[in-house]
Coordinates of C-alpha atoms in Angstrom, one line a residue:
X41 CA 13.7 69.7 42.1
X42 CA 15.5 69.9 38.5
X43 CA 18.7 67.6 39.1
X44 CA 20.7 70.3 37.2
X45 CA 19.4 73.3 39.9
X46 CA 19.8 70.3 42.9
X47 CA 23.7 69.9 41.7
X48 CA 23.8 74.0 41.6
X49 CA 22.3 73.9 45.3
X50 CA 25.2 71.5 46.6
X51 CA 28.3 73.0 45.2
X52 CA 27.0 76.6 46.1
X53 CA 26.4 74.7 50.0
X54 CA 29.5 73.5 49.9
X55 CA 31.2 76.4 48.6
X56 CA 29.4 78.2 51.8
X57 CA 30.6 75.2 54.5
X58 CA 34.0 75.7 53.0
X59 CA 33.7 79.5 53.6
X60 CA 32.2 79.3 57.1
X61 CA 34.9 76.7 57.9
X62 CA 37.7 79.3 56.8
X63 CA 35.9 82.0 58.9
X64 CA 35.7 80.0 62.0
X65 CA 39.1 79.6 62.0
X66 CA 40.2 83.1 61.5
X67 CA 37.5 84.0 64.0
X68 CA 39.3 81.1 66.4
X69 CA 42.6 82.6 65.9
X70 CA 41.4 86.1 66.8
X71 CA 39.7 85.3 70.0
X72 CA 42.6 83.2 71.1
X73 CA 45.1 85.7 70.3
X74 CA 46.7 87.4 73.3
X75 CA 48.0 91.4 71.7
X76 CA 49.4 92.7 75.0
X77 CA 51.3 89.2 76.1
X78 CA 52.6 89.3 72.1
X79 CA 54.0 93.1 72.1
X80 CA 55.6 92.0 75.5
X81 CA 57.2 89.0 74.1
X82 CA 58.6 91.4 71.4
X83 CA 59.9 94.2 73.2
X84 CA 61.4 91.8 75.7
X85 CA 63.4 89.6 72.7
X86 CA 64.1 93.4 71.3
X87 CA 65.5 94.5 74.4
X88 CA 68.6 96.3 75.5
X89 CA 69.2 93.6 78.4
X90 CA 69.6 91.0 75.4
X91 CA 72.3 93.1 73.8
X92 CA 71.0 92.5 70.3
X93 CA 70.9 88.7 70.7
X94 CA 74.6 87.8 69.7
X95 CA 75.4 84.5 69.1
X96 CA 79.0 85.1 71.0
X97 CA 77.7 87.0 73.8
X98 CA 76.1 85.5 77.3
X99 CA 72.9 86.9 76.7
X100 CA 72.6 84.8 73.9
X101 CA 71.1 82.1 76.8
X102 CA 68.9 84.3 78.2
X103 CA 67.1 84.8 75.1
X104 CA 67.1 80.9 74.1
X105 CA 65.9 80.7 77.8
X106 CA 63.1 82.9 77.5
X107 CA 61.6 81.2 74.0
X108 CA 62.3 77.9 75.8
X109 CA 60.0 78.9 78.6
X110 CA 57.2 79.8 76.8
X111 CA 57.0 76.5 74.6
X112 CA 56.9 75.2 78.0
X113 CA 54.4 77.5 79.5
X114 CA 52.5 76.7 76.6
X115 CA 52.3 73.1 76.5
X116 CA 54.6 72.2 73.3
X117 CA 56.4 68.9 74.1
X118 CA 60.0 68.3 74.2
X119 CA 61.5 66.4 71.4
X120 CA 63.4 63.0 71.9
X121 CA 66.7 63.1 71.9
X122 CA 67.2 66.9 72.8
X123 CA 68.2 68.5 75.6
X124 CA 65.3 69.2 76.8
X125 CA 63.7 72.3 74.6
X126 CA 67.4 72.8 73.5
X127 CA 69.4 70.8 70.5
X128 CA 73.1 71.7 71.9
X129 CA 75.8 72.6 69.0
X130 CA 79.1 72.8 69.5
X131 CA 80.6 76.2 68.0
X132 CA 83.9 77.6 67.2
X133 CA 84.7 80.9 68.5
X134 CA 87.6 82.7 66.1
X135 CA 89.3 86.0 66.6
X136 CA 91.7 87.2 63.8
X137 CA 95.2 87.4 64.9
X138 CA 97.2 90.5 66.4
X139 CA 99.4 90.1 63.2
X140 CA 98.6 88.3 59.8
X141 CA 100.9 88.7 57.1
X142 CA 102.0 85.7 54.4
X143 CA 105.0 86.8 51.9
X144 CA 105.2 85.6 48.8
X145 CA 108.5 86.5 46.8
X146 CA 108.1 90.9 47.0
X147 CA 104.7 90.3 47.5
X148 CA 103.3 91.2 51.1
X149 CA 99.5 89.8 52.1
X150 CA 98.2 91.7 55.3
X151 CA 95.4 90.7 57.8
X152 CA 92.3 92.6 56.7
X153 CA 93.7 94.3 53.4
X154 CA 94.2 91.6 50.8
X155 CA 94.4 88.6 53.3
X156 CA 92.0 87.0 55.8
X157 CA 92.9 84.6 58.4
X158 CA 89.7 82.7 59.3
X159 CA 90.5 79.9 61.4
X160 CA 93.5 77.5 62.8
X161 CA 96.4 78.6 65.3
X162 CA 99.5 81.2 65.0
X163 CA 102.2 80.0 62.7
X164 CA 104.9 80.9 61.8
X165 CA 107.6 80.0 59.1
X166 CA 108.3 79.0 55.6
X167 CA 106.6 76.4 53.9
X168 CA 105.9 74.8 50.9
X169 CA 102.5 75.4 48.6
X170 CA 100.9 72.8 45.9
X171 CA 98.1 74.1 43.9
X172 CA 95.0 71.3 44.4
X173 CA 92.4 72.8 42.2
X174 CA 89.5 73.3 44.3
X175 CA 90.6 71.8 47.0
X176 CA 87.8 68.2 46.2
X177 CA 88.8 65.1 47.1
X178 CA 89.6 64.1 43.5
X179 CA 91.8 67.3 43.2
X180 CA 94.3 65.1 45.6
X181 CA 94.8 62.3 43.2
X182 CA 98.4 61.7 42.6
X183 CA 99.3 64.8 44.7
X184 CA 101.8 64.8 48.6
X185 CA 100.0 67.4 50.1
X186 CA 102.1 65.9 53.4
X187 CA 103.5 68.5 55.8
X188 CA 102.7 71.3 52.6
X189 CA 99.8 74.2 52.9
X190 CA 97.2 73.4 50.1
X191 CA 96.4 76.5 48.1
X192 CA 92.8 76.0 46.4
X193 CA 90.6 78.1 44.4
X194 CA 87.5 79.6 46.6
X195 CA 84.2 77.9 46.9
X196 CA 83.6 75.1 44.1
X197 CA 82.0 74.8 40.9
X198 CA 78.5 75.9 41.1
X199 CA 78.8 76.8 44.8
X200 CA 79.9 80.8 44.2
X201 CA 77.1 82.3 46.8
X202 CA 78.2 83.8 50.0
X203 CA 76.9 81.0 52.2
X204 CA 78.4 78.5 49.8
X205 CA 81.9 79.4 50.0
X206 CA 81.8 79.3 53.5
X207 CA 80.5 75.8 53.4
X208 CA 82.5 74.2 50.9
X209 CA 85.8 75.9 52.4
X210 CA 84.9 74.5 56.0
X211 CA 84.5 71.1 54.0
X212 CA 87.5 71.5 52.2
X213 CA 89.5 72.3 56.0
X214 CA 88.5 69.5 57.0
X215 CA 90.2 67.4 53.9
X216 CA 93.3 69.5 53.6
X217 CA 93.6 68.3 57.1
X218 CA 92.4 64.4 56.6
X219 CA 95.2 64.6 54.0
X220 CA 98.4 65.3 55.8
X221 CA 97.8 69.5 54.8
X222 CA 99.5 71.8 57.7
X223 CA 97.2 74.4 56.3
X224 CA 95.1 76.0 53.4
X225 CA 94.7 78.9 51.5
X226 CA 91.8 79.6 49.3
X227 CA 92.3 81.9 46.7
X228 CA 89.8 84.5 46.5
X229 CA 88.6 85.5 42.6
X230 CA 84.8 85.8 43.2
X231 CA 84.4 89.6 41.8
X232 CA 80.6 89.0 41.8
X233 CA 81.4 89.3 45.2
X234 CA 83.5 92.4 46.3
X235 CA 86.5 91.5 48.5
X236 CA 85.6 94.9 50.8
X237 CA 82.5 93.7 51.8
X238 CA 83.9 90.2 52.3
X239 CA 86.9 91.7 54.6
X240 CA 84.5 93.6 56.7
X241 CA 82.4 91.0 57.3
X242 CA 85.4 88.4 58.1
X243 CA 88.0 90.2 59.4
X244 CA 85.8 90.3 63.1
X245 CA 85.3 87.5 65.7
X246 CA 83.7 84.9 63.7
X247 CA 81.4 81.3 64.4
X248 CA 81.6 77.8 63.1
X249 CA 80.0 74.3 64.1
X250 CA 83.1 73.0 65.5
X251 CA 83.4 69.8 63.4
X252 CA 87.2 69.3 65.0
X253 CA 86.1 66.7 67.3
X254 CA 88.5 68.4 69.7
X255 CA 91.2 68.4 67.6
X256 CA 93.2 71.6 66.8
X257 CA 92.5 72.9 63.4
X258 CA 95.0 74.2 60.6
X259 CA 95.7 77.6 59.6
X260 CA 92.8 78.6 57.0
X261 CA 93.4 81.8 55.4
X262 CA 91.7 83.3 52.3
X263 CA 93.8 85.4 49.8
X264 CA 93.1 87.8 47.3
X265 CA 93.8 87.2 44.0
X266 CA 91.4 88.4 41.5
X267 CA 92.6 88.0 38.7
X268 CA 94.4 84.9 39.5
X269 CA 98.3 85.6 39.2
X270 CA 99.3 84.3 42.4
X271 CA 97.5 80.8 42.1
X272 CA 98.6 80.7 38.4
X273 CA 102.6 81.8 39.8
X274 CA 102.3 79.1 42.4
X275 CA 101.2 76.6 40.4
X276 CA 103.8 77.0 37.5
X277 CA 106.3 76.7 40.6
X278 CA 107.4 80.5 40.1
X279 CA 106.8 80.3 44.3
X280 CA 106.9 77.4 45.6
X281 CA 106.9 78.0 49.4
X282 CA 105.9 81.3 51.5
X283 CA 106.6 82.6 54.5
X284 CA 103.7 83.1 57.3
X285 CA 104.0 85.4 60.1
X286 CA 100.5 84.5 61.5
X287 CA 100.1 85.6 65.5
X288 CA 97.7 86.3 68.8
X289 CA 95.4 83.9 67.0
X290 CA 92.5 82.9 69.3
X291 CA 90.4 79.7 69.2
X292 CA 87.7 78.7 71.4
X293 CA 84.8 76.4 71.9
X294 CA 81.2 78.0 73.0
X295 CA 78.1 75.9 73.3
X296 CA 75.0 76.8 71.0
X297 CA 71.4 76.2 71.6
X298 CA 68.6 75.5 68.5
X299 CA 65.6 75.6 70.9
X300 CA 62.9 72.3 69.7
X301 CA 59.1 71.3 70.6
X302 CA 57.0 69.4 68.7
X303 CA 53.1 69.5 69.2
X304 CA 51.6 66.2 68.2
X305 CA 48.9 66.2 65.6
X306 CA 45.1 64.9 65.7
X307 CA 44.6 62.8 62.4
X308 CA 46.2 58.8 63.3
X309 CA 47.5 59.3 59.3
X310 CA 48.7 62.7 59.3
X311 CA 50.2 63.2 62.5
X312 CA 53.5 61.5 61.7
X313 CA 54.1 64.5 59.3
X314 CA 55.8 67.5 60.4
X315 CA 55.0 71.3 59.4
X316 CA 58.2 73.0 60.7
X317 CA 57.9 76.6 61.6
X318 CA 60.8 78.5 61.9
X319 CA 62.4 81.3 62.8
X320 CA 66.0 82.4 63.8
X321 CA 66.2 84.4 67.2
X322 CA 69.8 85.7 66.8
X323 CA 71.3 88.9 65.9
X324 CA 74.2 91.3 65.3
X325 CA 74.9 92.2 68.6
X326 CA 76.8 95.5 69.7
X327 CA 78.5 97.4 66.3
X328 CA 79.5 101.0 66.0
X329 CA 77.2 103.6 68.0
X330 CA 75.3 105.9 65.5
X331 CA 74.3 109.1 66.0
X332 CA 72.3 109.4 69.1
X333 CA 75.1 107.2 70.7
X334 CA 73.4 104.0 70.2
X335 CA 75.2 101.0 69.7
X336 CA 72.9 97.9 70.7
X337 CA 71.4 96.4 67.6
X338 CA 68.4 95.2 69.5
X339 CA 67.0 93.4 65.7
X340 CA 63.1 94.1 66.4
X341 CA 62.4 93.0 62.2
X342 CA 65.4 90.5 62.2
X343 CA 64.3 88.9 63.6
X344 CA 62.5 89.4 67.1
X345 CA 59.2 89.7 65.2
X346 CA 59.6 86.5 63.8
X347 CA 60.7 84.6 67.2
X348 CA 57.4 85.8 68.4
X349 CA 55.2 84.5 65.5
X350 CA 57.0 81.0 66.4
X351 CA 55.9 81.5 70.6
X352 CA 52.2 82.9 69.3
X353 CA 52.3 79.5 67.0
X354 CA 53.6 77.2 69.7
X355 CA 50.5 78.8 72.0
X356 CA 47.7 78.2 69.4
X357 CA 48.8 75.6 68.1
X358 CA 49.3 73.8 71.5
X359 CA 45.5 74.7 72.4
X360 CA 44.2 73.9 69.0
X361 CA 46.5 70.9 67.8
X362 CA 46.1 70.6 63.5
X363 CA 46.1 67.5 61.6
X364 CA 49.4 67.2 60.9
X365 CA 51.8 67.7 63.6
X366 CA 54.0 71.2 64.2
X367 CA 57.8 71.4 64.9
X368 CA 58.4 74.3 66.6
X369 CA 62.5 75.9 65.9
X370 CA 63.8 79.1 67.1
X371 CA 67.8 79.2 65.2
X372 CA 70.4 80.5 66.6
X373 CA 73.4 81.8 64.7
X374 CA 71.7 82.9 61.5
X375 CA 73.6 86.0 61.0
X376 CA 76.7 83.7 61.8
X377 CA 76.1 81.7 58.4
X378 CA 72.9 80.2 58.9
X379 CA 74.6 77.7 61.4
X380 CA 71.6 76.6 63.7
X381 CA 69.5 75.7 61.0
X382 CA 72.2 74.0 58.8
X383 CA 73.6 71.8 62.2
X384 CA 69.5 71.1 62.3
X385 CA 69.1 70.0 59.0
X386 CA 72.6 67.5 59.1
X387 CA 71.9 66.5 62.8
X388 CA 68.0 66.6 62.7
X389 CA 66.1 65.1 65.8
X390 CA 63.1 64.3 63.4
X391 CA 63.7 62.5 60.4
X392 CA 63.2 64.8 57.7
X393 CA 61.6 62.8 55.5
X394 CA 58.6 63.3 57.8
X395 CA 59.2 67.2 57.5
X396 CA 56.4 67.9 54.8
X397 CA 56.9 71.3 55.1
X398 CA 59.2 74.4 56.5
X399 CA 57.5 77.9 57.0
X400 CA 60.2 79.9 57.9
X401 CA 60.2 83.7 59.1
X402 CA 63.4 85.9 58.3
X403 CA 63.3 89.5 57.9
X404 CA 65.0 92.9 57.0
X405 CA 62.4 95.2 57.3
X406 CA 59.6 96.5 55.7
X407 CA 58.1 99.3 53.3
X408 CA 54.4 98.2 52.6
X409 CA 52.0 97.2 55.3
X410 CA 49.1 95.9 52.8
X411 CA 51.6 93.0 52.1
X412 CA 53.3 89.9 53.1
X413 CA 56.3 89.0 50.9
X414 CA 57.3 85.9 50.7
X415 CA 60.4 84.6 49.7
X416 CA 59.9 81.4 47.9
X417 CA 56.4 82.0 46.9
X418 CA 55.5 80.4 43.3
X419 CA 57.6 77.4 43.6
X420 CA 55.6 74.7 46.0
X421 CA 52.1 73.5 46.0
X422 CA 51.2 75.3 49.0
X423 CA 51.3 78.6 47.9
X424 CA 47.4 78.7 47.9
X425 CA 47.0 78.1 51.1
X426 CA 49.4 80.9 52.4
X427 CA 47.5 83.4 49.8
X428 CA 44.3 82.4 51.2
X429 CA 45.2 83.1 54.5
X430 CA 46.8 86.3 54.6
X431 CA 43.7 87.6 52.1
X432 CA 41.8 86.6 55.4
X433 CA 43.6 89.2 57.1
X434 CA 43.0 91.9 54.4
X435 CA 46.6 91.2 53.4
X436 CA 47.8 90.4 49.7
X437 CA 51.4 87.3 49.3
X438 CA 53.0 88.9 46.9
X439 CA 56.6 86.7 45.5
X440 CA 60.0 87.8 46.1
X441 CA 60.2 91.6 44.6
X442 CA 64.0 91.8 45.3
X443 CA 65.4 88.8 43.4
X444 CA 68.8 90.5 42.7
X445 CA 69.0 90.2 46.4
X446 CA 69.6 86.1 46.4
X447 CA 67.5 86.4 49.6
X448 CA 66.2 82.5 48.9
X449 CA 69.4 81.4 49.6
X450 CA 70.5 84.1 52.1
X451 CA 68.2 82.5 55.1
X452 CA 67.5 79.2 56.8
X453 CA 65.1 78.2 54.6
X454 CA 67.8 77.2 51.9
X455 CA 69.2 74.5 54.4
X456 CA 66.3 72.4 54.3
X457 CA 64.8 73.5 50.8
X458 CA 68.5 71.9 50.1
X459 CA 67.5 68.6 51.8
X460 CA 64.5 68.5 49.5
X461 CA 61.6 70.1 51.9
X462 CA 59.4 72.6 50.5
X463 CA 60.9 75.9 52.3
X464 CA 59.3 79.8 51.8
X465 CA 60.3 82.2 53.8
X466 CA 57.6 84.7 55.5
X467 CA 58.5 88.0 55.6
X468 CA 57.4 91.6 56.7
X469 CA 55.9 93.0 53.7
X470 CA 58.7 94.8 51.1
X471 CA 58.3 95.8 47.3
X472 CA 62.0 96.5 47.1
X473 CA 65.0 96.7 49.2
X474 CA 64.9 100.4 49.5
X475 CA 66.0 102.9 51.4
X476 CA 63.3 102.7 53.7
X477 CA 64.6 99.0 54.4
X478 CA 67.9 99.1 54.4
X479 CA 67.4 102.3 57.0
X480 CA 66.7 99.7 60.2
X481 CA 68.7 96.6 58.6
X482 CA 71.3 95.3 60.5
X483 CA 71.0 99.1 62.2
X484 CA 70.9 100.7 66.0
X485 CA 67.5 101.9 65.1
X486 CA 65.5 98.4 64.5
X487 CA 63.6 98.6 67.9
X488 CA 60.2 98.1 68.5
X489 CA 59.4 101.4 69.5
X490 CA 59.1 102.7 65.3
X491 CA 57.8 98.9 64.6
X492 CA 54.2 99.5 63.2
X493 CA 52.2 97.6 66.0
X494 CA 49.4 97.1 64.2
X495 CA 50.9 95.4 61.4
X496 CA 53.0 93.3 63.9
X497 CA 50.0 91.6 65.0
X498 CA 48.2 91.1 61.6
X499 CA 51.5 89.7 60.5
X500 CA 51.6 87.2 63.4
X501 CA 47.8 86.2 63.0
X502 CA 48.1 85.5 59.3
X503 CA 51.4 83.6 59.8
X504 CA 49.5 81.1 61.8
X505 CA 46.4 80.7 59.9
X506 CA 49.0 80.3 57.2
X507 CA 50.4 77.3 59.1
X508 CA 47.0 76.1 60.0
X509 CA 45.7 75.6 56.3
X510 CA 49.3 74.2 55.2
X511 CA 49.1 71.3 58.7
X512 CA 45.1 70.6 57.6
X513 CA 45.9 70.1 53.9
X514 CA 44.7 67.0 52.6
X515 CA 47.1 67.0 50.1
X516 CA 51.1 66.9 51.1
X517 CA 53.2 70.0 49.5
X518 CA 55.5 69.4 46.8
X519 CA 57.9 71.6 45.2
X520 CA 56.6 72.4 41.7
X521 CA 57.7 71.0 38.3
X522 CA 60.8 72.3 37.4
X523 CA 62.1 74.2 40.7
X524 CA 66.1 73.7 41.1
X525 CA 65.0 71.3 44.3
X526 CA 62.1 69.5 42.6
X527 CA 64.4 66.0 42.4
X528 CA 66.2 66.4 45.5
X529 CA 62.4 66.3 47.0
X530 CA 61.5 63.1 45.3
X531 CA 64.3 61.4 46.8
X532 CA 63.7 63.0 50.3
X533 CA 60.2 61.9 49.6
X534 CA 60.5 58.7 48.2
X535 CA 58.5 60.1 44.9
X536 CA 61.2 59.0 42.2

């Protein structure tokens, strides 16, 4: 034979073993795949009993319970050092106070209109304010902060998104308190971010990692100011103390559960790399009752439909182990602040160094069932291997089509992509956050009974060939040149 048509001969053979490979596993996954034990996983996790899977409420352990049961039923193993399929948190549970007011000269600051107390006990009393900046540990130098309240600009330079200024504020607590502070105020003058939605979203019970150690925490109180007059006033000295009239506050410690397996992989190289697959299992709870009188947000997209790609995973993978091992995590306390995830990725049972790779599911709804969107997609090496997949499935990846939406950094993902892991996020299929989204989201109506079935399962089924091709990958994913987390990875990584 001609070498030249011999040459043609091999690559069009291998091309074929390739394809008959990629077909075999689809076909595997397909025969494996259990439809009736899947929609009953969902509608259980979607279920009025769970009372919309609040991190705050008791059912909250029923639900952790439940996923924890099936890794086991499965055969995903426990992870070292956890409880067994549970990593514990410790939480802080805090209720704004009966009354809230702080007075400063005429000026009046009321609980849930221009002021938010957000943590600490009542207190009462005049006391005296120093400006500190932004409230960083070189904003102390040469300042007595001793027995004074702190007053500090919100968030910190080039941390202004939502989940940042809740993070760098609980950081700053912590030093306000380290320094002798009786208390803080962060001035709020974020008008990217309207003060409305920030009250109605705050001024409610809220959830912390309780990094207190036991100890009793200080007043912490956010304060509107805009167009920073009061900060400015304070700091020229024009007020130099205020009085607080801060009441019924009520503090209390509630344990969390992150539930862990790990299925160990087949190749003696690869299996000391990790593909996490993720998913947060938490919801919103019980809010205002709509029309019909509903008032359980039962959170079939957000994200009961993702908990149950994470079970199908941990059975498949479990019966059909991959090259590279799989870390199974169901969050809790996503909706909290992304709180599971972040405690995981500070406090992580496996070194994450050895975490190649986080798939993570989030969702809001969705508004085009030919699609999977995901968040993220564009920016890491594996992208391929997630397109190829869902094609399999007669679906089409398409990249984030809301990016005004800062959904990147609005889910779990963004905890670890922070740590320098390669982190999408798998969603439903949407080309925009429309109406038809924001309809079910965070709504009484997200329920499994209008959830396209169909598309449920396709969604699931692509999600783990997804994981499949990503845990068999000869090459290890990197984030791609460029990307905001490309260095951070190197580091993690050991690539510098």
């Amino acid at each position: 034979m001609n070498k030249k048509y011999f040459s043609i001969a091999l690559l069009m053979l291998g091309f074929s073993f390739s394809e008959c490979i990629a077909q075999s596993k689809k076909t595997e996954i397909e025969s494996n795949f259990k439809e009736r034990e899947s929609i009953s996983h969902f509608r259980y996790l979607a279920s009025d009993e769970l009372m919309g899977r609040d991190p705050i409420r008791p059912e909250i352990d029923a639900a952790a319970r439940y996923i924890a049961e099936q890794f086991w039923k499965y055969g995903a193993k426990e992870i070292t050092g956890a409880d067994g399929y549970y990593q514990n948190i410790p939480f802080r549970l805090s209720a704004p106070p009966s009354k809230g007011e702080v007075h400063l000269g005429d000026s009046i600051y009321r609980q849930g209109d221009n002021l938010l107390v957000l943590d600490g006990p009542s207190f009462e009393g005049k006391h005296a304010l120093i400006v500190v900046g932004y409230g960083l540990e070189s904003d102390y130098e040469n300042k007595d902060v001793m027995g004074k309240v702190v007053v500090t600009n919100v968030g910190a330079p080039n941390r202004l998104s939502p989940a940042d200024l809740f993070a760098a504020g609980r950081e700053k607590l912590s030093l306000a308190k380290s320094k002798g502070a009786i208390g803080i105020i962060e001035i709020y003058n974020v008008p990217t971010v309207p003060w409305n939605l920030v009250s109605n979203f705050l001024n409610r019970t809220q959830l912390t990692v309780d990094n207190t150690a036991g100890e009793q925490s200080i007043p912490y109180i956010w304060l509107k100011d805009l167009n920073n007059q009061m900060i400015n006033a304070i700091g020229k000295g024009t007020y130099s103390s205020a009085d607080f009239q801060i009441m019924g506050k009520v503090n209390k410690s509630i344990i969390g559960k992150n539930v862990v397996a790990i299925i160990e992989g087949t190749d003696p190289a690869l299996k000391d790399e990790y593909v996490m697959l993720s998913a947060h299992y938490d919801h919103v709870g019980v809010g205002k009752p709509n029309a019909e009188g509903d008032s359980i947000y039962n959170g079939a997209r957000d994200n009961a439909v993702g908990t149950v790609a994470i079970i199908n995973a941990a059975r498949y993978f479990a019966e059909h182990p991959p090259k590279r091992s799989i870390l199974l995590c169901a969050w809790t306390a996503e909706e909290k602040g992304l709180l599971g995830s972040g405690f995981f990725a500070d406090n992580p049972l496996i070194p994450l160094e050895k975490v190649v790779y986080n798939l993570n599911i989030d969702n809001a709804g969705y508004n085009d069932t030919s699609i999977i969107s995901v968040i993220g997609l564009g920016r890491t090496s594996a992208d391929p291997m997630i397109e190829k997949a869902v094609a399999e499935f007669g679906l089409n990846a398409i990249s984030d089509p809301a990016p005004e939406q800062g959904l990147y950094d609005r889910s779990d993902n963004v905890n670890f992509a922070r740590k320098g892991i390669p982190s999408p996020t798998f969603s439903l299929g949407f080309t925009a956050f429309d109406e038809e989204v924001s309809k079910h989201y965070h709504q009484a109506s997200d329920q499994v009974d209008n959830f396209d079935l169909e598309y449920a399962v396709l969604y699931w089924k692509s999600y783990i060939l997804s994981a499949l091709y990503i845990a068999n990958w000869d090459q290890k994913p990197v984030w791609k040149a460029g990307d905001k987390y490309e260095e951070v990875g190197k580091k993690l990584y050991g690539l510098d």
